[in-house]
Amino acid sequence: MKKWIPTTMAVIMLAGMLAACGEKTAEQPTASSAAGASTKPAEKSKFSISLRTLAFGYVEKSPDINQDKWVKKLEELTNTDMNIVLVPHKEYEQKMIQMFATNDIPDVVQGSGGVNGKEMAGSVKAGVFQPLDELLKKYGQNLLKKVPKEAWDNVTYNGKIYAIPEYLSNPSRRAVFIRKDLLDKAGMAIPKTVDEYLAVLRKFKEMGVENPYMGRENFKYSDTFFGAYDVYPYLSMFEKQGDQVVPKFFDTENMTKALQTYKTMFDEGLISKEFATINPTVFKNTILAGKAGMWSMNANEVLQWEAQLKASVPSGDIEIIPSPTGPDGKGGHYLYGPVTRAYFINKSVKDPAGIIKFFDWMMSDEAEKFFTFGIEGDTYKTVNGKIDYKSPTDVTGVDEERYRQSFLWLVQDTTYNKGTLSLTEDGKKLMNIYDTILKNEGRDGIQFEPRLDALTKNPDVAPLSDQAPPVILQHMVKMVYGKEPISDWPKVLEEWKSKGGNDVIKEATEKFNNKDGSTTVSMPRK
């Protein structure tokens, strides 16, 4: 592929070149057109595919991912020849824009969600990718049977399916992690309310814990208390206020309570004074070094993180606990959409049957066995007809297992890996957490699909999936740091409205009221 060009140039080129996207001659797959969705092609199917690195250490440290042993084994099992093009996690949106602007588009493009994601740069609407309905009927029966309707709806445009979705059956994915060994040492019960949480954090500080609550830049994975007050400032969080549909951060009373909670934590040293600049790597390394008492993370990471923590703190014990409840007695993190990743096939690929078969195989028993346990004789063995598999406990091994099960398994239910979890008591306990704690918590709001035009036209006021709009975020940080009074929140809302927010509210209200069929309006799930 071509080298990336500067983002500003890419944006300028985008409008003129996007319409021509997909016209380059792609290397044609030579897959057999033999019938049967799960039948492997007689000849190797060759295709290029872009994949976001997702900040996976195993991926970003790989000298050549295409020579990785797990990639090679995957190609052997699926009779394919892939050319994986990695897209850096931290620069994902920029690199995707450049990809479309330069017309340097792989045969398969991984998106971060549905057809209208910002990173897709309007490419689906512009006709870059081909509809997959007929191909799925011929070669994707496993996919059609197992992927839920909500996920297919998320990758449908003008009545046609344009991507193969990786899906999420339980939308409550993030959770509060706590060092249970520290909580036990403190002699305290599991906290429930915001005040009880603060009491635990104060005790952790008294015990010498460096980061009672581990913060991270832009409030990502440290936004727990916004959930307690139901004011997540994110893309899917709209609500009805009077005769208007507005973002949930318009609830001034609860937003100021949430900000005051974080300011109290900041003032008392319960969260790092540098939390606003702590990047994902520092965030994780600090936790795994045993320097944090509580944080937020995807629940399916808990066993791997505990295994890695024990390398530096052998007595370390991480548990998931219910999120703090607020004035309404509820809480939880924001609910994810039904699609976590999606795969679009370039319209220049004239015979995509082999690609569809490749993804359809991901839903097979053979695929589940490979991604879950690895290679027989290498990572597991079969004893008396049963699989004997031991999950790694060393940091390197954990990273490799996570890479195989999460990064490389492109289409699956990403809620949790039932195969490995069912092998251990800890794993069964985690599945129970999903089915009890997480099932009963979480925050959601009114959602619009496709994304509101006003959000696309006014990026400063547009929330991301898990990050506040830039104009809102800067004030949130300043208020927690004490550089602006929290009582000025109404002024922040006026600024947001003046910079394009009024257009957002107008469009959201009109589409909510009209329901004319051009936009799907989803009501809160919880």
Coordinates of C-alpha atoms in Angstrom, one line a residue:
M1 CA 0.0 0.0 0.0
K2 CA 1.0 3.6 -0.4
K3 CA 2.6 5.6 2.4
W4 CA 0.2 7.6 4.5
I5 CA -0.1 11.3 3.5
P6 CA -0.6 14.2 6.0
T7 CA -4.2 14.3 7.3
T8 CA -4.8 17.8 6.2
M9 CA -4.0 17.0 2.6
A10 CA -6.1 13.9 2.9
V11 CA -9.1 15.9 4.0
I12 CA -8.7 18.3 1.0
M13 CA -8.4 15.4 -1.4
L14 CA -11.2 13.4 0.1
A15 CA -14.2 15.1 -1.6
G16 CA -12.7 14.8 -5.1
M17 CA -11.4 11.3 -4.8
L18 CA -14.0 9.5 -2.7
A19 CA -16.4 9.0 -5.6
A20 CA -13.7 7.2 -7.5
C21 CA -12.8 4.9 -4.6
G22 CA -12.8 1.3 -5.4
E23 CA -12.0 1.7 -9.1
K24 CA -8.4 0.4 -8.8
T25 CA -7.8 -3.1 -9.9
A26 CA -7.6 -5.4 -6.9
E27 CA -5.8 -8.7 -6.9
Q28 CA -8.6 -11.1 -7.7
P29 CA -9.3 -14.0 -5.3
T30 CA -9.2 -17.4 -7.0
A31 CA -11.6 -19.1 -4.6
S32 CA -13.7 -21.9 -6.0
S33 CA -17.4 -21.2 -6.3
A34 CA -18.3 -24.6 -4.9
A35 CA -21.6 -24.7 -3.1
G36 CA -21.8 -24.8 0.7
A37 CA -21.2 -22.0 3.1
S38 CA -18.7 -23.9 5.2
T39 CA -16.8 -25.6 2.3
K40 CA -13.2 -24.4 1.9
P41 CA -12.2 -23.1 -1.5
A42 CA -10.3 -25.5 -3.7
E43 CA -7.7 -22.8 -4.4
K44 CA -6.3 -20.2 -2.1
S45 CA -8.4 -17.0 -1.8
K46 CA -6.0 -14.0 -1.9
F47 CA -7.1 -10.7 -0.4
S48 CA -5.7 -7.7 1.5
I49 CA -7.4 -6.6 4.8
S50 CA -6.9 -3.6 7.0
L51 CA -7.1 -4.2 10.8
R52 CA -6.9 -1.7 13.6
T53 CA -4.1 -2.6 16.0
L54 CA -6.4 -1.9 19.0
A55 CA -3.3 -1.1 21.1
F56 CA -2.6 -4.8 21.5
G57 CA 1.0 -5.2 22.5
Y58 CA 1.4 -8.4 20.7
V59 CA 0.3 -6.8 17.5
E60 CA 2.2 -3.5 17.8
K61 CA 5.4 -5.3 18.7
S62 CA 5.2 -7.7 15.8
P63 CA 8.0 -7.2 13.3
D64 CA 5.7 -8.5 10.5
I65 CA 2.2 -9.6 11.4
N66 CA 1.8 -11.4 8.1
Q67 CA 4.6 -13.8 9.2
D68 CA 3.1 -14.5 12.6
K69 CA 2.5 -18.2 13.3
W70 CA -1.1 -17.7 14.2
V71 CA -1.8 -15.8 11.0
K72 CA -0.1 -18.6 9.0
K73 CA -2.1 -21.2 10.8
L74 CA -5.3 -19.3 10.1
E75 CA -4.4 -19.1 6.4
E76 CA -3.8 -22.8 6.4
L77 CA -7.1 -23.6 8.0
T78 CA -9.1 -21.3 5.7
N79 CA -7.0 -21.9 2.5
T80 CA -6.4 -18.2 2.2
D81 CA -3.5 -15.9 1.5
M82 CA -4.0 -12.6 3.4
N83 CA -2.1 -9.4 3.3
I84 CA -2.8 -7.7 6.6
V85 CA -2.4 -4.0 6.7
L86 CA -2.3 -2.6 10.3
V87 CA -3.9 0.7 11.1
P88 CA -2.4 2.3 14.2
H89 CA -4.9 2.4 17.1
K90 CA -4.0 6.0 18.2
E91 CA -4.3 7.4 14.7
Y92 CA -7.2 5.3 13.5
E93 CA -9.6 7.9 12.2
Q94 CA -6.8 9.9 10.6
K95 CA -5.3 6.9 8.8
M96 CA -8.7 5.8 7.6
I97 CA -9.4 9.2 6.1
Q98 CA -6.0 9.0 4.4
M99 CA -6.8 5.5 3.1
F100 CA -10.0 6.7 1.3
A101 CA -8.5 10.0 0.2
T102 CA -5.6 8.3 -1.6
N103 CA -7.9 5.6 -3.0
D104 CA -5.4 3.0 -1.5
I105 CA -8.2 0.8 -0.2
P106 CA -7.6 -2.9 0.6
D107 CA -10.0 -5.7 -0.5
V108 CA -11.5 -5.8 3.0
V109 CA -11.7 -2.8 5.3
Q110 CA -12.4 -3.2 9.0
G111 CA -14.6 -0.5 10.5
S112 CA -15.2 0.2 14.1
G113 CA -18.9 -0.2 14.0
G114 CA -21.7 0.3 11.5
V115 CA -22.0 1.8 8.1
N116 CA -22.1 5.4 9.2
G117 CA -19.0 5.5 11.4
K118 CA -16.9 8.6 11.2
E119 CA -13.9 6.6 10.2
M120 CA -15.7 5.3 7.1
A121 CA -15.7 8.9 5.7
G122 CA -19.0 8.4 3.9
S123 CA -17.5 5.6 1.8
V124 CA -20.5 3.3 2.0
K125 CA -22.8 6.1 0.7
A126 CA -20.2 6.9 -2.0
G127 CA -20.4 3.3 -3.3
V128 CA -16.9 2.2 -2.4
F129 CA -18.1 -1.2 -1.1
Q130 CA -20.4 -3.9 -2.5
P131 CA -23.7 -5.1 -1.0
L132 CA -23.4 -8.6 0.4
D133 CA -26.9 -10.0 0.6
E134 CA -26.8 -12.5 -2.3
L135 CA -23.2 -13.5 -1.4
L136 CA -24.3 -14.2 2.2
K137 CA -27.2 -16.3 1.0
K138 CA -24.9 -18.5 -1.1
Y139 CA -21.7 -18.6 1.1
G140 CA -22.6 -17.2 4.5
Q141 CA -25.2 -19.5 6.1
N142 CA -23.3 -19.8 9.3
L143 CA -23.1 -16.0 9.6
L144 CA -26.8 -15.6 8.8
K145 CA -27.8 -18.2 11.4
K146 CA -25.7 -17.0 14.2
V147 CA -25.3 -13.2 13.9
P148 CA -28.3 -11.4 15.5
K149 CA -30.6 -9.2 13.6
E150 CA -29.6 -6.1 15.5
A151 CA -26.1 -6.5 14.2
W152 CA -27.2 -6.9 10.6
D153 CA -29.4 -3.9 10.9
N154 CA -26.4 -1.9 12.1
V155 CA -24.5 -2.7 8.8
T156 CA -27.4 -2.2 6.5
Y157 CA -27.7 0.9 4.2
N158 CA -30.7 1.5 1.9
G159 CA -32.0 -2.0 2.6
K160 CA -28.8 -3.7 1.7
I161 CA -26.2 -5.4 3.9
Y162 CA -22.7 -3.8 3.4
A163 CA -20.6 -5.5 6.0
I164 CA -20.0 -8.6 8.1
P165 CA -20.4 -7.6 11.8
E166 CA -18.6 -8.8 14.8
Y167 CA -21.3 -8.6 17.4
L168 CA -22.1 -8.2 21.1
S169 CA -25.0 -10.1 22.6
N170 CA -24.7 -8.3 26.0
P171 CA -24.3 -4.5 25.5
S172 CA -23.2 -4.0 29.1
R173 CA -19.5 -4.5 28.6
R174 CA -17.5 -2.2 30.9
A175 CA -17.3 -2.7 34.6
V176 CA -15.7 -1.5 37.8
F177 CA -12.5 -3.4 38.7
I178 CA -11.3 -3.4 42.3
R179 CA -8.3 -4.8 44.1
K180 CA -10.3 -7.1 46.4
D181 CA -7.2 -7.9 48.4
L182 CA -6.9 -4.3 49.3
L183 CA -10.6 -4.0 50.1
D184 CA -10.3 -7.0 52.4
K185 CA -7.3 -5.5 54.0
A186 CA -9.2 -2.3 54.6
G187 CA -11.9 -4.4 56.3
M188 CA -14.6 -2.7 54.2
A189 CA -17.7 -4.1 52.4
I190 CA -18.2 -3.8 48.7
P191 CA -19.4 -0.2 48.0
K192 CA -22.8 0.5 46.4
T193 CA -23.5 4.2 46.4
V194 CA -21.3 7.1 45.3
D195 CA -20.7 8.0 49.0
E196 CA -19.7 4.4 49.8
Y197 CA -17.3 4.4 46.9
L198 CA -15.6 7.6 48.1
A199 CA -15.3 6.1 51.5
V200 CA -13.4 3.1 50.1
L201 CA -11.2 5.4 48.0
R202 CA -10.3 7.4 51.0
K203 CA -9.4 4.3 52.9
F204 CA -7.2 3.2 50.0
K205 CA -5.3 6.5 50.2
E206 CA -4.9 6.1 53.9
M207 CA -3.4 2.7 53.3
G208 CA -0.8 4.2 50.9
V209 CA -2.3 3.2 47.6
E210 CA -0.8 5.6 45.0
N211 CA -3.9 5.8 42.8
P212 CA -7.0 4.9 44.8
Y213 CA -9.0 5.5 41.6
M214 CA -7.0 5.2 38.4
G215 CA -7.8 8.0 36.0
R216 CA -7.1 8.3 32.2
E217 CA -7.1 11.1 29.7
N218 CA -10.4 12.3 28.4
F219 CA -12.2 10.4 31.1
K220 CA -12.0 7.2 29.0
Y221 CA -12.2 4.2 31.2
S222 CA -12.5 6.5 34.2
D223 CA -16.0 7.7 33.7
T224 CA -17.8 5.5 36.2
F225 CA -19.4 8.3 38.2
F226 CA -21.0 10.0 35.2
G227 CA -22.9 6.7 35.0
A228 CA -24.1 7.0 38.5
Y229 CA -25.7 10.4 37.6
D230 CA -26.8 9.2 34.1
V231 CA -25.0 12.1 32.3
Y232 CA -22.6 10.3 30.0
P233 CA -21.7 13.0 27.4
Y234 CA -21.5 10.5 24.5
L235 CA -22.8 9.9 21.1
S236 CA -25.7 7.6 22.0
M237 CA -26.8 9.6 25.0
F238 CA -29.8 11.8 24.1
E239 CA -33.0 12.3 26.1
K240 CA -36.3 14.1 26.0
Q241 CA -36.3 17.3 27.9
G242 CA -39.6 19.2 27.6
D243 CA -40.4 19.4 23.9
Q244 CA -36.8 19.0 22.8
V245 CA -34.4 16.0 22.4
V246 CA -31.0 17.0 23.9
P247 CA -27.8 15.3 25.0
K248 CA -27.9 13.9 28.5
F249 CA -25.2 16.4 29.7
F250 CA -28.0 19.0 29.5
D251 CA -29.2 17.6 32.9
T252 CA -27.4 20.5 34.7
E253 CA -28.3 19.3 38.2
N254 CA -26.8 15.8 37.8
M255 CA -23.9 16.9 35.6
T256 CA -22.7 19.3 38.3
K257 CA -23.0 16.5 40.9
A258 CA -20.9 14.2 38.8
L259 CA -18.3 16.9 38.2
Q260 CA -18.2 17.7 41.9
T261 CA -17.6 14.0 42.6
Y262 CA -14.5 14.1 40.4
K263 CA -13.4 17.4 41.8
T264 CA -13.6 16.0 45.3
M265 CA -11.5 13.0 44.2
F266 CA -9.0 15.3 42.6
D267 CA -8.8 17.7 45.6
E268 CA -8.4 14.8 48.1
G269 CA -5.8 12.9 46.0
L270 CA -8.1 10.0 45.3
I271 CA -7.3 10.3 41.6
S272 CA -4.0 11.3 40.1
K273 CA -3.3 15.0 39.6
E274 CA -2.2 14.1 36.1
F275 CA -5.2 12.0 35.2
A276 CA -6.1 14.2 32.2
T277 CA -2.8 13.3 30.5
I278 CA -2.5 9.6 31.4
N279 CA -2.4 7.6 28.1
P280 CA -3.7 4.0 27.7
T281 CA -0.2 2.4 28.1
V282 CA 0.6 4.3 31.3
F283 CA -2.9 3.6 32.6
K284 CA -2.5 -0.2 32.2
N285 CA 1.1 -0.4 33.3
T286 CA 0.4 1.6 36.5
I287 CA -2.5 -0.8 37.4
L288 CA -0.4 -4.0 36.6
A289 CA 2.4 -2.6 38.8
G290 CA 0.0 -2.7 41.7
K291 CA -0.3 1.0 42.1
A292 CA -4.1 1.4 41.7
G293 CA -7.1 0.3 43.8
M294 CA -10.0 0.8 41.5
W295 CA -10.6 1.5 37.8
S296 CA -13.0 0.8 34.9
M297 CA -12.2 -1.6 32.1
N298 CA -13.9 -4.1 29.7
A299 CA -15.1 -7.0 31.9
N300 CA -13.7 -9.6 29.6
E301 CA -10.2 -8.4 30.5
V302 CA -10.4 -9.2 34.2
L303 CA -8.7 -12.6 34.2
Q304 CA -5.9 -11.6 32.0
W305 CA -5.2 -8.4 34.0
E306 CA -5.2 -10.4 37.2
A307 CA -2.7 -12.9 35.8
Q308 CA -0.5 -10.0 34.7
L309 CA -0.9 -8.2 38.0
K310 CA 0.3 -11.3 39.9
A311 CA 3.7 -11.0 38.2
S312 CA 4.4 -7.9 40.3
V313 CA 1.9 -8.5 43.1
P314 CA 1.6 -12.2 43.8
S315 CA -1.2 -11.6 46.3
G316 CA -3.1 -9.3 44.0
D317 CA -6.8 -10.2 43.6
I318 CA -9.0 -8.3 41.1
E319 CA -12.8 -8.6 41.2
I320 CA -15.6 -6.9 39.3
I321 CA -18.2 -5.2 41.5
P322 CA -21.5 -3.4 40.8
S323 CA -21.0 0.2 39.5
P324 CA -21.9 3.0 41.9
T325 CA -25.6 4.0 42.1
G326 CA -26.8 7.5 41.9
P327 CA -30.0 9.4 43.0
D328 CA -32.3 7.1 40.9
G329 CA -30.8 4.0 42.5
K330 CA -29.2 2.9 39.2
G331 CA -25.8 3.1 37.6
G332 CA -23.4 1.4 35.2
H333 CA -21.3 2.2 32.2
Y334 CA -22.7 3.2 28.8
L335 CA -24.1 0.4 26.8
Y336 CA -22.3 -0.6 23.6
G337 CA -23.9 -0.9 20.2
P338 CA -24.6 -4.3 18.7
V339 CA -21.5 -4.2 16.5
T340 CA -18.0 -3.9 17.7
R341 CA -16.1 -4.3 14.4
A342 CA -17.4 -4.7 10.8
Y343 CA -15.8 -5.9 7.6
F344 CA -16.6 -4.2 4.2
I345 CA -15.6 -5.7 0.9
N346 CA -14.3 -3.4 -1.8
K347 CA -16.5 -3.3 -4.9
S348 CA -13.4 -3.9 -7.0
V349 CA -13.2 -7.4 -5.8
K350 CA -15.0 -9.2 -8.6
D351 CA -15.2 -12.7 -7.0
P352 CA -15.6 -12.2 -3.2
A353 CA -16.9 -15.7 -2.6
G354 CA -13.7 -16.8 -0.9
I355 CA -13.7 -13.8 1.4
I356 CA -17.3 -14.6 2.5
K357 CA -16.3 -18.2 3.1
F358 CA -13.4 -17.0 5.1
F359 CA -15.6 -15.0 7.4
D360 CA -18.3 -17.7 7.5
W361 CA -15.7 -20.2 8.7
M362 CA -15.2 -17.9 11.8
M363 CA -18.6 -19.1 13.0
S364 CA -17.7 -22.8 12.7
D365 CA -16.8 -25.2 15.5
E366 CA -13.3 -25.6 14.0
A367 CA -12.8 -21.9 14.2
E368 CA -14.0 -21.7 17.8
K369 CA -11.6 -24.5 18.8
F370 CA -8.6 -22.9 17.0
F371 CA -9.1 -19.4 18.4
T372 CA -10.0 -20.6 21.9
F373 CA -7.4 -23.2 22.4
G374 CA -4.8 -22.8 19.6
I375 CA -2.9 -25.6 18.0
E376 CA -3.1 -29.2 19.2
G377 CA 0.3 -30.4 20.4
D378 CA 1.5 -26.8 20.9
T379 CA -1.0 -25.0 23.2
Y380 CA -3.3 -27.8 24.1
K381 CA -3.7 -31.6 24.0
T382 CA -6.6 -34.0 23.9
V383 CA -6.9 -36.5 26.8
N384 CA -9.6 -39.1 26.7
G385 CA -11.5 -37.2 24.1
K386 CA -11.4 -33.9 26.1
I387 CA -9.4 -30.8 25.5
D388 CA -6.6 -30.2 28.1
Y389 CA -5.9 -26.5 27.9
K390 CA -4.2 -24.3 30.5
S391 CA -4.4 -20.5 30.0
P392 CA -1.0 -18.9 30.2
T393 CA -0.2 -16.9 33.4
D394 CA 3.0 -15.1 32.2
V395 CA 2.6 -11.6 30.6
T396 CA 3.9 -12.7 27.2
G397 CA 1.6 -15.7 27.1
V398 CA -1.4 -13.8 28.2
D399 CA -0.8 -11.2 25.5
E400 CA -0.5 -13.9 22.9
E401 CA -3.7 -15.7 24.0
R402 CA -5.6 -12.4 24.0
Y403 CA -4.3 -11.6 20.5
R404 CA -5.5 -15.0 19.2
Q405 CA -8.9 -14.9 20.9
S406 CA -9.8 -11.3 20.5
F407 CA -7.8 -9.6 17.7
L408 CA -7.5 -12.4 15.2
W409 CA -11.0 -13.9 15.7
L410 CA -12.6 -11.3 13.5
V411 CA -16.3 -12.4 13.7
Q412 CA -17.7 -13.7 17.0
D413 CA -19.8 -12.8 20.0
T414 CA -17.3 -10.6 21.8
T415 CA -19.2 -10.7 25.1
Y416 CA -16.9 -13.3 26.5
N417 CA -15.0 -16.5 25.4
K418 CA -17.2 -19.3 26.7
G419 CA -14.7 -22.0 25.7
T420 CA -11.9 -20.9 28.0
L421 CA -14.0 -19.5 30.8
S422 CA -15.9 -22.7 31.2
L423 CA -12.6 -24.5 32.0
T424 CA -12.0 -22.8 35.3
E425 CA -13.9 -21.7 38.4
D426 CA -12.7 -18.2 37.8
G427 CA -14.0 -18.3 34.3
K428 CA -17.4 -19.6 35.3
K429 CA -17.5 -16.8 37.9
L430 CA -16.9 -14.2 35.2
M431 CA -19.7 -15.6 33.0
N432 CA -21.9 -15.4 36.0
I433 CA -20.9 -11.7 36.5
Y434 CA -22.0 -11.0 33.0
D435 CA -25.3 -12.8 33.5
T436 CA -26.0 -11.1 36.8
I437 CA -24.1 -7.9 37.7
L438 CA -23.6 -6.5 34.2
K439 CA -27.0 -7.7 32.9
N440 CA -28.7 -5.5 35.5
E441 CA -26.8 -2.3 35.0
G442 CA -25.8 0.1 32.3
R443 CA -26.9 3.5 30.9
D444 CA -28.3 4.2 27.5
G445 CA -30.1 7.0 25.6
I446 CA -32.0 7.9 22.5
Q447 CA -29.9 7.0 19.5
F448 CA -30.1 8.0 15.8
E449 CA -28.9 5.9 12.9
P450 CA -27.4 7.2 10.7
R451 CA -25.6 9.8 12.7
L452 CA -27.2 13.2 12.8
D453 CA -26.0 15.4 9.9
A454 CA -25.4 18.3 12.4
L455 CA -22.9 16.3 14.3
T456 CA -21.0 15.5 11.1
K457 CA -20.9 19.2 10.1
N458 CA -19.9 20.5 13.6
P459 CA -17.1 18.2 14.9
D460 CA -16.4 20.5 17.9
V461 CA -19.9 19.7 19.3
A462 CA -20.0 16.1 18.2
P463 CA -19.6 13.4 20.9
L464 CA -17.7 10.2 20.1
S465 CA -18.8 6.8 21.2
D466 CA -17.0 7.1 24.5
Q467 CA -15.7 10.6 24.7
A468 CA -17.3 14.0 25.2
P469 CA -17.4 16.6 22.4
P470 CA -14.2 18.7 22.4
V471 CA -15.9 21.9 23.4
I472 CA -17.5 20.1 26.4
L473 CA -14.5 18.0 27.4
Q474 CA -12.1 21.0 27.8
H475 CA -14.5 22.5 30.4
M476 CA -15.0 19.2 32.2
V477 CA -11.3 18.9 32.8
K478 CA -10.9 22.6 33.8
M479 CA -13.8 22.3 36.3
V480 CA -12.3 19.2 37.9
Y481 CA -8.9 20.9 38.1
G482 CA -10.6 23.9 39.8
K483 CA -9.7 26.3 37.0
E484 CA -13.4 27.0 36.3
P485 CA -16.4 26.9 38.7
I486 CA -18.7 24.0 38.2
S487 CA -21.6 26.4 38.7
D488 CA -20.7 27.7 35.2
W489 CA -22.0 24.6 33.5
P490 CA -25.0 26.4 32.0
K491 CA -22.5 28.7 30.3
V492 CA -20.8 25.7 28.8
L493 CA -24.1 24.5 27.4
E494 CA -24.6 27.9 25.8
E495 CA -21.2 27.7 24.2
W496 CA -21.9 24.2 22.9
K497 CA -25.2 25.4 21.4
S498 CA -23.6 28.5 19.8
K499 CA -21.0 26.4 18.1
G500 CA -23.4 24.1 16.3
G501 CA -25.3 22.5 19.2
N502 CA -28.5 24.3 18.4
D503 CA -28.5 22.6 15.0
V504 CA -28.0 19.2 16.7
I505 CA -30.9 19.7 19.0
K506 CA -33.2 20.9 16.2
E507 CA -32.3 17.9 14.0
A508 CA -32.6 15.4 16.9
T509 CA -36.0 16.8 17.9
E510 CA -37.3 16.8 14.3
K511 CA -36.2 13.3 13.6
F512 CA -37.5 12.0 16.9
N513 CA -40.9 13.5 16.2
N514 CA -41.2 12.8 12.5
K515 CA -39.9 9.2 12.3
D516 CA -40.1 9.5 8.5
G517 CA -38.1 6.3 7.9
S518 CA -34.9 8.0 6.8
T519 CA -33.5 7.6 10.3
T520 CA -33.7 4.8 12.8
V521 CA -34.6 6.2 16.2
S522 CA -33.8 3.8 19.0
M523 CA -35.1 4.2 22.5
P524 CA -33.0 3.5 25.6
R525 CA -32.5 -0.2 26.3
K526 CA -32.2 0.4 30.1

